[in-house]
CSV table of C-alpha atoms in Angstrom, one decimal:
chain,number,residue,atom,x,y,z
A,102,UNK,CA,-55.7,-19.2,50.9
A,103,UNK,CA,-55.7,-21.5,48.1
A,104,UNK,CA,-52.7,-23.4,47.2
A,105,UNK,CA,-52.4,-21.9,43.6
A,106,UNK,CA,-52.6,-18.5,44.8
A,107,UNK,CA,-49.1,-19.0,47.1
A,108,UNK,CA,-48.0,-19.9,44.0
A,109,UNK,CA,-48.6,-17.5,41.9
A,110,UNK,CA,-48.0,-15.0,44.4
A,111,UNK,CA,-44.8,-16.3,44.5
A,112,UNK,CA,-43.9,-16.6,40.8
A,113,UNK,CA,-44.8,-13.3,41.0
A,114,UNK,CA,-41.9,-12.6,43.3
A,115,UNK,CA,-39.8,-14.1,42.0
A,116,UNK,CA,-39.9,-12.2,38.7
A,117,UNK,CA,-40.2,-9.1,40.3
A,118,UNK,CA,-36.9,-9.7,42.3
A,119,UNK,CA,-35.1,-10.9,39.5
A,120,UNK,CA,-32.3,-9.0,38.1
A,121,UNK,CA,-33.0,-6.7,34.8
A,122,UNK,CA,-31.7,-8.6,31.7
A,123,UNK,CA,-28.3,-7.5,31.0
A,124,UNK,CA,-28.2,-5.6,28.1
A,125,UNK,CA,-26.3,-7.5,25.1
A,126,UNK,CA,-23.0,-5.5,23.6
A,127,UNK,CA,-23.6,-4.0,20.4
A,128,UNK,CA,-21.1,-5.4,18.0
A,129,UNK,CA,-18.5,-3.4,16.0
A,130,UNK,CA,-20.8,-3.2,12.9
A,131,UNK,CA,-23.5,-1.5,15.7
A,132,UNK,CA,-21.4,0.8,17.0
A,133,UNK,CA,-19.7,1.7,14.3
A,134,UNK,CA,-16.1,1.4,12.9
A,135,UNK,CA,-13.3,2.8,14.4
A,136,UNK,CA,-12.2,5.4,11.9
A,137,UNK,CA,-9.8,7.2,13.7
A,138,UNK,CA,-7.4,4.0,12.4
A,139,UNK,CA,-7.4,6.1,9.4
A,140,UNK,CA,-5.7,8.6,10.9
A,141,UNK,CA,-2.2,7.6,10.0
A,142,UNK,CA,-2.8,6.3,6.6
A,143,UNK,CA,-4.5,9.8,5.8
A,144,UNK,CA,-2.0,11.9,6.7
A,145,UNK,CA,0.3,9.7,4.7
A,146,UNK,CA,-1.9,10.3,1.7
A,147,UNK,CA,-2.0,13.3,2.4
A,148,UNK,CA,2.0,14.4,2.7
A,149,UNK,CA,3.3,11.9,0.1
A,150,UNK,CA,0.6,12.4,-2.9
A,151,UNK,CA,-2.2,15.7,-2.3
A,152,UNK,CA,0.7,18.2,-0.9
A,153,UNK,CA,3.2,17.6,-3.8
A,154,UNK,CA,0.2,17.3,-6.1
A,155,UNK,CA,-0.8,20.8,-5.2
A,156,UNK,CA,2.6,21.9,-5.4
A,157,UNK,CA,2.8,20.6,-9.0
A,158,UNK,CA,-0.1,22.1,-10.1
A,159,UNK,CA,0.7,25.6,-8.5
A,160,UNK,CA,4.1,25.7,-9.9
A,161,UNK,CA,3.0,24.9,-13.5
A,162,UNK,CA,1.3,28.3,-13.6
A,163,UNK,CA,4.3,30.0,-12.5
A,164,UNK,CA,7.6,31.4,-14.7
A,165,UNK,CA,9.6,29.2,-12.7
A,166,UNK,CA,13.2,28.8,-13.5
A,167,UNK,CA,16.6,28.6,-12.6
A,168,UNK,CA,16.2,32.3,-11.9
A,169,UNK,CA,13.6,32.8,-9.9
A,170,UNK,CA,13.6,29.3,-7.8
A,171,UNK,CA,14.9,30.9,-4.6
A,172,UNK,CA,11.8,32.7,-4.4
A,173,UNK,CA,9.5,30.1,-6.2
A,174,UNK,CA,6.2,31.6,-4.1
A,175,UNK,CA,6.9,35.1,-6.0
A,176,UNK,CA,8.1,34.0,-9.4
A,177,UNK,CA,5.6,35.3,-12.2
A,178,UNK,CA,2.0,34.1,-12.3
A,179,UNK,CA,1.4,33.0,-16.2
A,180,UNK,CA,-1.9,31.6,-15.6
A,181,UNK,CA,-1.9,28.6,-18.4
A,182,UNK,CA,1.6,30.0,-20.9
A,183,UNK,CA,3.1,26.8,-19.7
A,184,UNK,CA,0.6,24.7,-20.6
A,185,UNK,CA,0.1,26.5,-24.1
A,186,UNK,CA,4.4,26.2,-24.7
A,187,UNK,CA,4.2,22.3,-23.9
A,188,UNK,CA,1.6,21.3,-26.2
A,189,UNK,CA,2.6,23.7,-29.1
A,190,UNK,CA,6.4,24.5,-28.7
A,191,UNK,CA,7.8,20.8,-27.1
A,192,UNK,CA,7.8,17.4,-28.3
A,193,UNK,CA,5.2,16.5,-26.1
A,194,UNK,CA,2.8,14.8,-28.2
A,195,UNK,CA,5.7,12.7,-29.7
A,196,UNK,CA,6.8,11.8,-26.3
A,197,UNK,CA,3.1,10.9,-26.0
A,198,UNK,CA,3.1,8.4,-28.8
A,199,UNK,CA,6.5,7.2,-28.0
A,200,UNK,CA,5.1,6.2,-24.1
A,201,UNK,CA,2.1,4.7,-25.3
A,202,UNK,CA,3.4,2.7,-28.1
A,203,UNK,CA,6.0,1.4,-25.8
A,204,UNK,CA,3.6,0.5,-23.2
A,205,UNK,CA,0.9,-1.0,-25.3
A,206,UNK,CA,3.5,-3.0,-27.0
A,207,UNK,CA,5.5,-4.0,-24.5
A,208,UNK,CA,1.9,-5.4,-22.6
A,209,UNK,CA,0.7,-7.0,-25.1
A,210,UNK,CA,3.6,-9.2,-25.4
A,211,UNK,CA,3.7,-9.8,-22.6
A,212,UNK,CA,0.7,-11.0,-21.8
A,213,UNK,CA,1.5,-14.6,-23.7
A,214,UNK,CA,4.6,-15.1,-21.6
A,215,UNK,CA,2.7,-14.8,-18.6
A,216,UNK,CA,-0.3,-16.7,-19.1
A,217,UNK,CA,1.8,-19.4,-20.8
A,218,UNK,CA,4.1,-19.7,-17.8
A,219,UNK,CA,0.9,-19.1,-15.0
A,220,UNK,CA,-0.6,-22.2,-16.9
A,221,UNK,CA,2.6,-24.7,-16.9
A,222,UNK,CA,3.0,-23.8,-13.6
A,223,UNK,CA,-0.7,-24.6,-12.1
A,224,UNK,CA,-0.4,-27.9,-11.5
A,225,UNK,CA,1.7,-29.5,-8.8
A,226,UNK,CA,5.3,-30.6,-9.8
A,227,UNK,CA,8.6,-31.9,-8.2
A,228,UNK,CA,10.2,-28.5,-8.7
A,229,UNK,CA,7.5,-26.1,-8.9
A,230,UNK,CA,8.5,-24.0,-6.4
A,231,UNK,CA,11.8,-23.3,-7.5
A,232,UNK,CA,10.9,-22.7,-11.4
A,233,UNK,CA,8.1,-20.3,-9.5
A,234,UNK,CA,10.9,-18.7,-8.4
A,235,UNK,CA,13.1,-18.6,-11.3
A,236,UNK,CA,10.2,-16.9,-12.7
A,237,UNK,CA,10.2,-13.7,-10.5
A,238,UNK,CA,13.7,-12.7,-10.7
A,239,UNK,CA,13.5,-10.4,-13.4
A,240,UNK,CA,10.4,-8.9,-12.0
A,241,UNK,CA,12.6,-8.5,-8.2
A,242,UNK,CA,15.6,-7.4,-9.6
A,243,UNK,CA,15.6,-3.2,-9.0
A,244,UNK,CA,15.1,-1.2,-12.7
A,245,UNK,CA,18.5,0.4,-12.5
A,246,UNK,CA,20.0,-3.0,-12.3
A,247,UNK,CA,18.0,-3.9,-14.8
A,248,UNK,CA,19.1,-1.1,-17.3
A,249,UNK,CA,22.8,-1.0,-16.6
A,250,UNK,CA,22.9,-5.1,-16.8
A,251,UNK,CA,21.1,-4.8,-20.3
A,252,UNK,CA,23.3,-1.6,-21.2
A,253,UNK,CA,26.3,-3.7,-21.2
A,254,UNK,CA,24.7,-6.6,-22.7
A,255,UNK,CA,23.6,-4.7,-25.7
A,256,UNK,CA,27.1,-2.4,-26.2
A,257,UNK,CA,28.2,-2.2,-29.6
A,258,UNK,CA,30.2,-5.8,-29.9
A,259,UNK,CA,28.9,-7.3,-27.0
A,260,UNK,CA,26.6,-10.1,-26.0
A,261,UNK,CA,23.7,-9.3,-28.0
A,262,UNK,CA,25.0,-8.0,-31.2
A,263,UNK,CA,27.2,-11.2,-31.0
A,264,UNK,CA,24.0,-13.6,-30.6
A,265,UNK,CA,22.2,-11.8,-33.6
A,266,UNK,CA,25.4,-12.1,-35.8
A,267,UNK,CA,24.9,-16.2,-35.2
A,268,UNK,CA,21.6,-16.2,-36.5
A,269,UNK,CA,22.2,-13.8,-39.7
A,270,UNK,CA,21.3,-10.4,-38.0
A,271,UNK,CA,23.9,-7.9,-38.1
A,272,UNK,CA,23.3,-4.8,-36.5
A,273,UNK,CA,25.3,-2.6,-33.7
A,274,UNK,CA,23.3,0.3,-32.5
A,275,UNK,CA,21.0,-1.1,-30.2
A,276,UNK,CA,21.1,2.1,-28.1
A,277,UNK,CA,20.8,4.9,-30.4
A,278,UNK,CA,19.3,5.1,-34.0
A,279,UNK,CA,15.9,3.2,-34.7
A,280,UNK,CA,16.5,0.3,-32.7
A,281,UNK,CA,16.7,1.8,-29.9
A,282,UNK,CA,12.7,1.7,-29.1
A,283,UNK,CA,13.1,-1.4,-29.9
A,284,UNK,CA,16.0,-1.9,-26.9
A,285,UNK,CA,13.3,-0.3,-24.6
A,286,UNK,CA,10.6,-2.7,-25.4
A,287,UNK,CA,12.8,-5.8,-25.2
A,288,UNK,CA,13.9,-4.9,-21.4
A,289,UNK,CA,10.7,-3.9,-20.8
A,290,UNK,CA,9.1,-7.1,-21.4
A,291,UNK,CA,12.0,-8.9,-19.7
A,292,UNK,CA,11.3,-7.2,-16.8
A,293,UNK,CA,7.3,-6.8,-16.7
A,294,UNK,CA,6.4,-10.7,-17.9
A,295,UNK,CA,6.0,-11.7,-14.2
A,296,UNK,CA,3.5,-9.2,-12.9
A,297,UNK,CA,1.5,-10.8,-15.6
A,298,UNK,CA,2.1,-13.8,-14.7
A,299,UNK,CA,1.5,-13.7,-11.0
A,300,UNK,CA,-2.1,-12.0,-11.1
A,301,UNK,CA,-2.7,-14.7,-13.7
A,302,UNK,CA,-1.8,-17.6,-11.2
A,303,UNK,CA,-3.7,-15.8,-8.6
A,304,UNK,CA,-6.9,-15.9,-10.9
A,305,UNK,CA,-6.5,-19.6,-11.8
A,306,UNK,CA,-6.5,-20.6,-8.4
A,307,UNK,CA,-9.7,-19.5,-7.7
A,308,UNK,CA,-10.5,-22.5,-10.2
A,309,UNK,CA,-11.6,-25.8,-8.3
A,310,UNK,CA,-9.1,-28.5,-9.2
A,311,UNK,CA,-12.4,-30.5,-9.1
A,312,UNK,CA,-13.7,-28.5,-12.1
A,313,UNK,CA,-11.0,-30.0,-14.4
A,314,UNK,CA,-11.0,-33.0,-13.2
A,315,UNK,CA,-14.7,-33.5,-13.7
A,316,UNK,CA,-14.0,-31.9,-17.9
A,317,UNK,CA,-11.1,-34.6,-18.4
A,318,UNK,CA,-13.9,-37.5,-16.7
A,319,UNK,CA,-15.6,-36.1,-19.8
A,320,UNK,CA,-13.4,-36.0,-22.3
A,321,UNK,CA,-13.2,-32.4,-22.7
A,322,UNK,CA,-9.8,-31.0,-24.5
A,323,UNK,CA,-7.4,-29.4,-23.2
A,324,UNK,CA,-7.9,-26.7,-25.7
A,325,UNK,CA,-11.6,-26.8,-25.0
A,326,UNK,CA,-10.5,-26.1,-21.3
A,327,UNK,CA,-8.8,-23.5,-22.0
A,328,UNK,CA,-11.4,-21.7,-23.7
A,329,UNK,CA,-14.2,-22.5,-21.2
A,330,UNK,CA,-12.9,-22.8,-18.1
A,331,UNK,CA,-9.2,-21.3,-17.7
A,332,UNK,CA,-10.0,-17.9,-20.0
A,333,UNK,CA,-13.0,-17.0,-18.4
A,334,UNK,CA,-11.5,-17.1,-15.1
A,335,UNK,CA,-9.0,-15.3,-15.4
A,336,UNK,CA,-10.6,-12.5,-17.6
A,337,UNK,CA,-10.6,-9.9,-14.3
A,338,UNK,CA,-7.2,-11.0,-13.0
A,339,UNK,CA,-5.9,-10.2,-16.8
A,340,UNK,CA,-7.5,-7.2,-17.8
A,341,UNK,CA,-6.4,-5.8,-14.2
A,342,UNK,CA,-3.1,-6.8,-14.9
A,343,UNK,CA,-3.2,-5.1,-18.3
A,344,UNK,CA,-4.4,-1.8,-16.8
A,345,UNK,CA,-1.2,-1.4,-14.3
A,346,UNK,CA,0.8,-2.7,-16.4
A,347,UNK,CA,0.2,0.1,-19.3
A,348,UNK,CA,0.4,2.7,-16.7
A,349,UNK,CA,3.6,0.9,-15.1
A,350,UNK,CA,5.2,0.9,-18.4
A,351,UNK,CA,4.5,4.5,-19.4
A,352,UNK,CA,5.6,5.6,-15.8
A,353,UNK,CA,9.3,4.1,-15.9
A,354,UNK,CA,11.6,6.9,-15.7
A,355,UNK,CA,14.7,4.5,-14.2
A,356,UNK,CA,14.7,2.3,-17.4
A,357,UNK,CA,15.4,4.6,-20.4
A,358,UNK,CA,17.2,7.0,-18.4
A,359,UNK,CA,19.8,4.5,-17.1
A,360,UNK,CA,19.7,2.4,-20.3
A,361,UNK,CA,20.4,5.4,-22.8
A,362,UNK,CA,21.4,8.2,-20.2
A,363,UNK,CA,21.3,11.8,-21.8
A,364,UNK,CA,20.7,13.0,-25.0
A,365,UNK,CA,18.6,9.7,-25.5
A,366,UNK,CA,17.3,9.1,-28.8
A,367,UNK,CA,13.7,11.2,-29.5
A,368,UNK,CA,12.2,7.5,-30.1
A,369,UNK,CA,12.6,6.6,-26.4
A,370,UNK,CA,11.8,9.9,-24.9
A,371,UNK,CA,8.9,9.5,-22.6
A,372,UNK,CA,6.6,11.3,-20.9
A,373,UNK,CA,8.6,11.0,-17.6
A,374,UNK,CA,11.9,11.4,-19.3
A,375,UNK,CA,10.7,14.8,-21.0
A,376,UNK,CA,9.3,16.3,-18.1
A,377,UNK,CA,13.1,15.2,-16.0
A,378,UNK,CA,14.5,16.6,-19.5
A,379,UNK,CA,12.3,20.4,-19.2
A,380,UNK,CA,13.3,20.1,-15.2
A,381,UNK,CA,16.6,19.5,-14.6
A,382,UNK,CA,18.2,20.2,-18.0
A,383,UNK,CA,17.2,23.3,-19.3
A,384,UNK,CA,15.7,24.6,-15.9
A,385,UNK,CA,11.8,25.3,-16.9
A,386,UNK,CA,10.8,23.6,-13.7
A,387,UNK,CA,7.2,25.7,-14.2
A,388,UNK,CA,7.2,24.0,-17.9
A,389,UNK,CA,8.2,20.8,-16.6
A,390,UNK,CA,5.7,20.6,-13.7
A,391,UNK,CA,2.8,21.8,-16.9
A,392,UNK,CA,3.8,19.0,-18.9
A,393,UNK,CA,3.7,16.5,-15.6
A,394,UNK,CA,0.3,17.7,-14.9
A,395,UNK,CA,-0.8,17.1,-18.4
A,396,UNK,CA,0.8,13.2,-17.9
A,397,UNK,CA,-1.0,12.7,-14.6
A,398,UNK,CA,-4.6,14.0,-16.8
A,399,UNK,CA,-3.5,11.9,-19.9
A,400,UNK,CA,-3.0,8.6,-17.5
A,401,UNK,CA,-6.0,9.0,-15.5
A,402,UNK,CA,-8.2,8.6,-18.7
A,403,UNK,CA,-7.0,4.6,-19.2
A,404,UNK,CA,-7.9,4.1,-14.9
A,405,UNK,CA,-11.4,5.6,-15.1
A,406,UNK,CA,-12.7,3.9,-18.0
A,407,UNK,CA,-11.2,0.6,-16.2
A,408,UNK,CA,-13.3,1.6,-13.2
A,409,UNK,CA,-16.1,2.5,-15.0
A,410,UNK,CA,-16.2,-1.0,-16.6
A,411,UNK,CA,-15.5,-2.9,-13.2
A,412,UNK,CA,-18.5,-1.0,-11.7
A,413,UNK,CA,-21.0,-1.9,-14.5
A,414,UNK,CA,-19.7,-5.6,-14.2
A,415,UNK,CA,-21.0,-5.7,-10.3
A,416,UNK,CA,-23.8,-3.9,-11.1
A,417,UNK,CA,-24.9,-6.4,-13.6
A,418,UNK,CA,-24.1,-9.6,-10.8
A,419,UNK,CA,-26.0,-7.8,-8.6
């Protein structure tokens, strides 16, 4: 027997007496995610937001009031009467302009404060961290705070009527009478300029530092900067900002009820403060859960057109 057929007998053998190869794990992606880590955040969702929204909804198209709450699942079925009474017999549709007047005014000046303080406080600093700081306090500071602090501030003879008298402005009724929209947009923007001006930080540092220092080696402006490097940027960051913020704005209940308490003034009636107004002032919890239906509807319109936008944007990168 020839030398190279021993050996490749006994390659042979070798390879037959080998162990299988062991079979490689599939990873996660393989195998699949686990989803039953969803569990807990489901039925969260589910007890907190979809059962009270059904409840909502059913209640609207009941005759519910102070009458017949004990037995709220037999009170009269009225089909859509409560939806018909809010928009014709209420002052919905000026508690409608009222929320979104306030809201778009009080985000669009607010916008300024925050990008101007985001930009000032970019770069590095001795201090930076503590005017950072500084900067969030109104935004940390709880709404009913927030409202009773300003309520005092602005009383008839107080702080504020006292700092307009010093430069020629004499006026008193800051909380009733026409200035009192006026009240609710000044808080407002005291206390919502940060959440502008933290997604605005977060979208300029996404900006390389090298970036700027490669436009100043050029002897590009610091205007010209901002035009072509900083706004750009933080163009998603913004408009994001501008989105929660409107629906922030025209969702605080906590602000004009503790800053003008009840009766308020029919220019700072809200949505939220007109639906707490047809609950738990005249009873008409039915007319009040229509006309908080009708404000979730009205508010979804602003979020799906900003999600309809965001998904055309990645669809054009792609």
């Amino acid at each position: 027997m020839s030398q190279a057929t021993i050996t490749s007998r006994s390659s042979v053998q070798r390879t037959t007496d080998s162990p299988p190869p062991r079979k490689r794990r599939r990873t996660v992606a393989k195998r699949g995610r686990p989803l039953w880590m969803l569990i807990p955040g489901a039925v969260l969702l589910t007890v907190i937001v979809l059962i009270p929204l059904v409840m909502a909804i059913w209640m609207s198209l009941l005759d519910l009031s102070q009458y017949t709450i004990r037995q709220w699942l037999g009170a009269p079925f009225v089909a859509l009467e409560n939806y018909v009474v809010v928009v014709t017999q209420t002052q919905f549709f000026q508690s409608l302009a009222v929320s979104i007047g306030f809201a778009v005014i009080a985000t669009v000046l607010s916008i300024p404060i925050g990008v101007a303080a985001a930009i000032v406080t970019h770069n590095a600093f001795r201090g930076r961290a503590v005017v950072r700081s500084l900067f969030l306090v109104p935004y940390v500071i709880p709404s009913f705070v927030v409202a009773t602090i300003w309520r005092t501030i602005m009383q008839p003879g107080g702080v504020w009527t006292g700092l307009l008298s010093f430069f020629g402005i004499h006026s008193n009724l800051w909380l009733n009478g026409p200035n009192a929209f006026w009240t609710l947009v000044i808080v407002e923007i005291w206390a919502s300029w940060p959440f502008i001006y933290l997604l605005t930080l977060a979208g300029l540092q996404t900006i390389e530092h090298q970036v700027f220092e490669a436009a100043a080696l050029d002897g590009v402006t610091w205007g010209r900067q901002l035009r072509s490097i900083v706004f750009p940027n933080i163009g998603g960051p913004l408009a994001l900002a501008c989105v929660v913020s409107v629906l922030s704005h025209i969702n605080n209940f906590t602000l004009p009820y503790v800053l003008f308490g009840i009766p308020a003034p029919n220019n700072v009636q809200t949505l939220p403060f007109l639906t707490y107004i047809q609950s738990f002032t005249i009873f008409r919890f039915g007319l009040g859960a229509a006309t908080a239906v009708l404000s979730l509807v009205l508010l979804a319109i602003p979020l799906i057109v900003y999600l309809r936008m965001m998904r055309l944007d990645v669809g054009k990168e792609a």
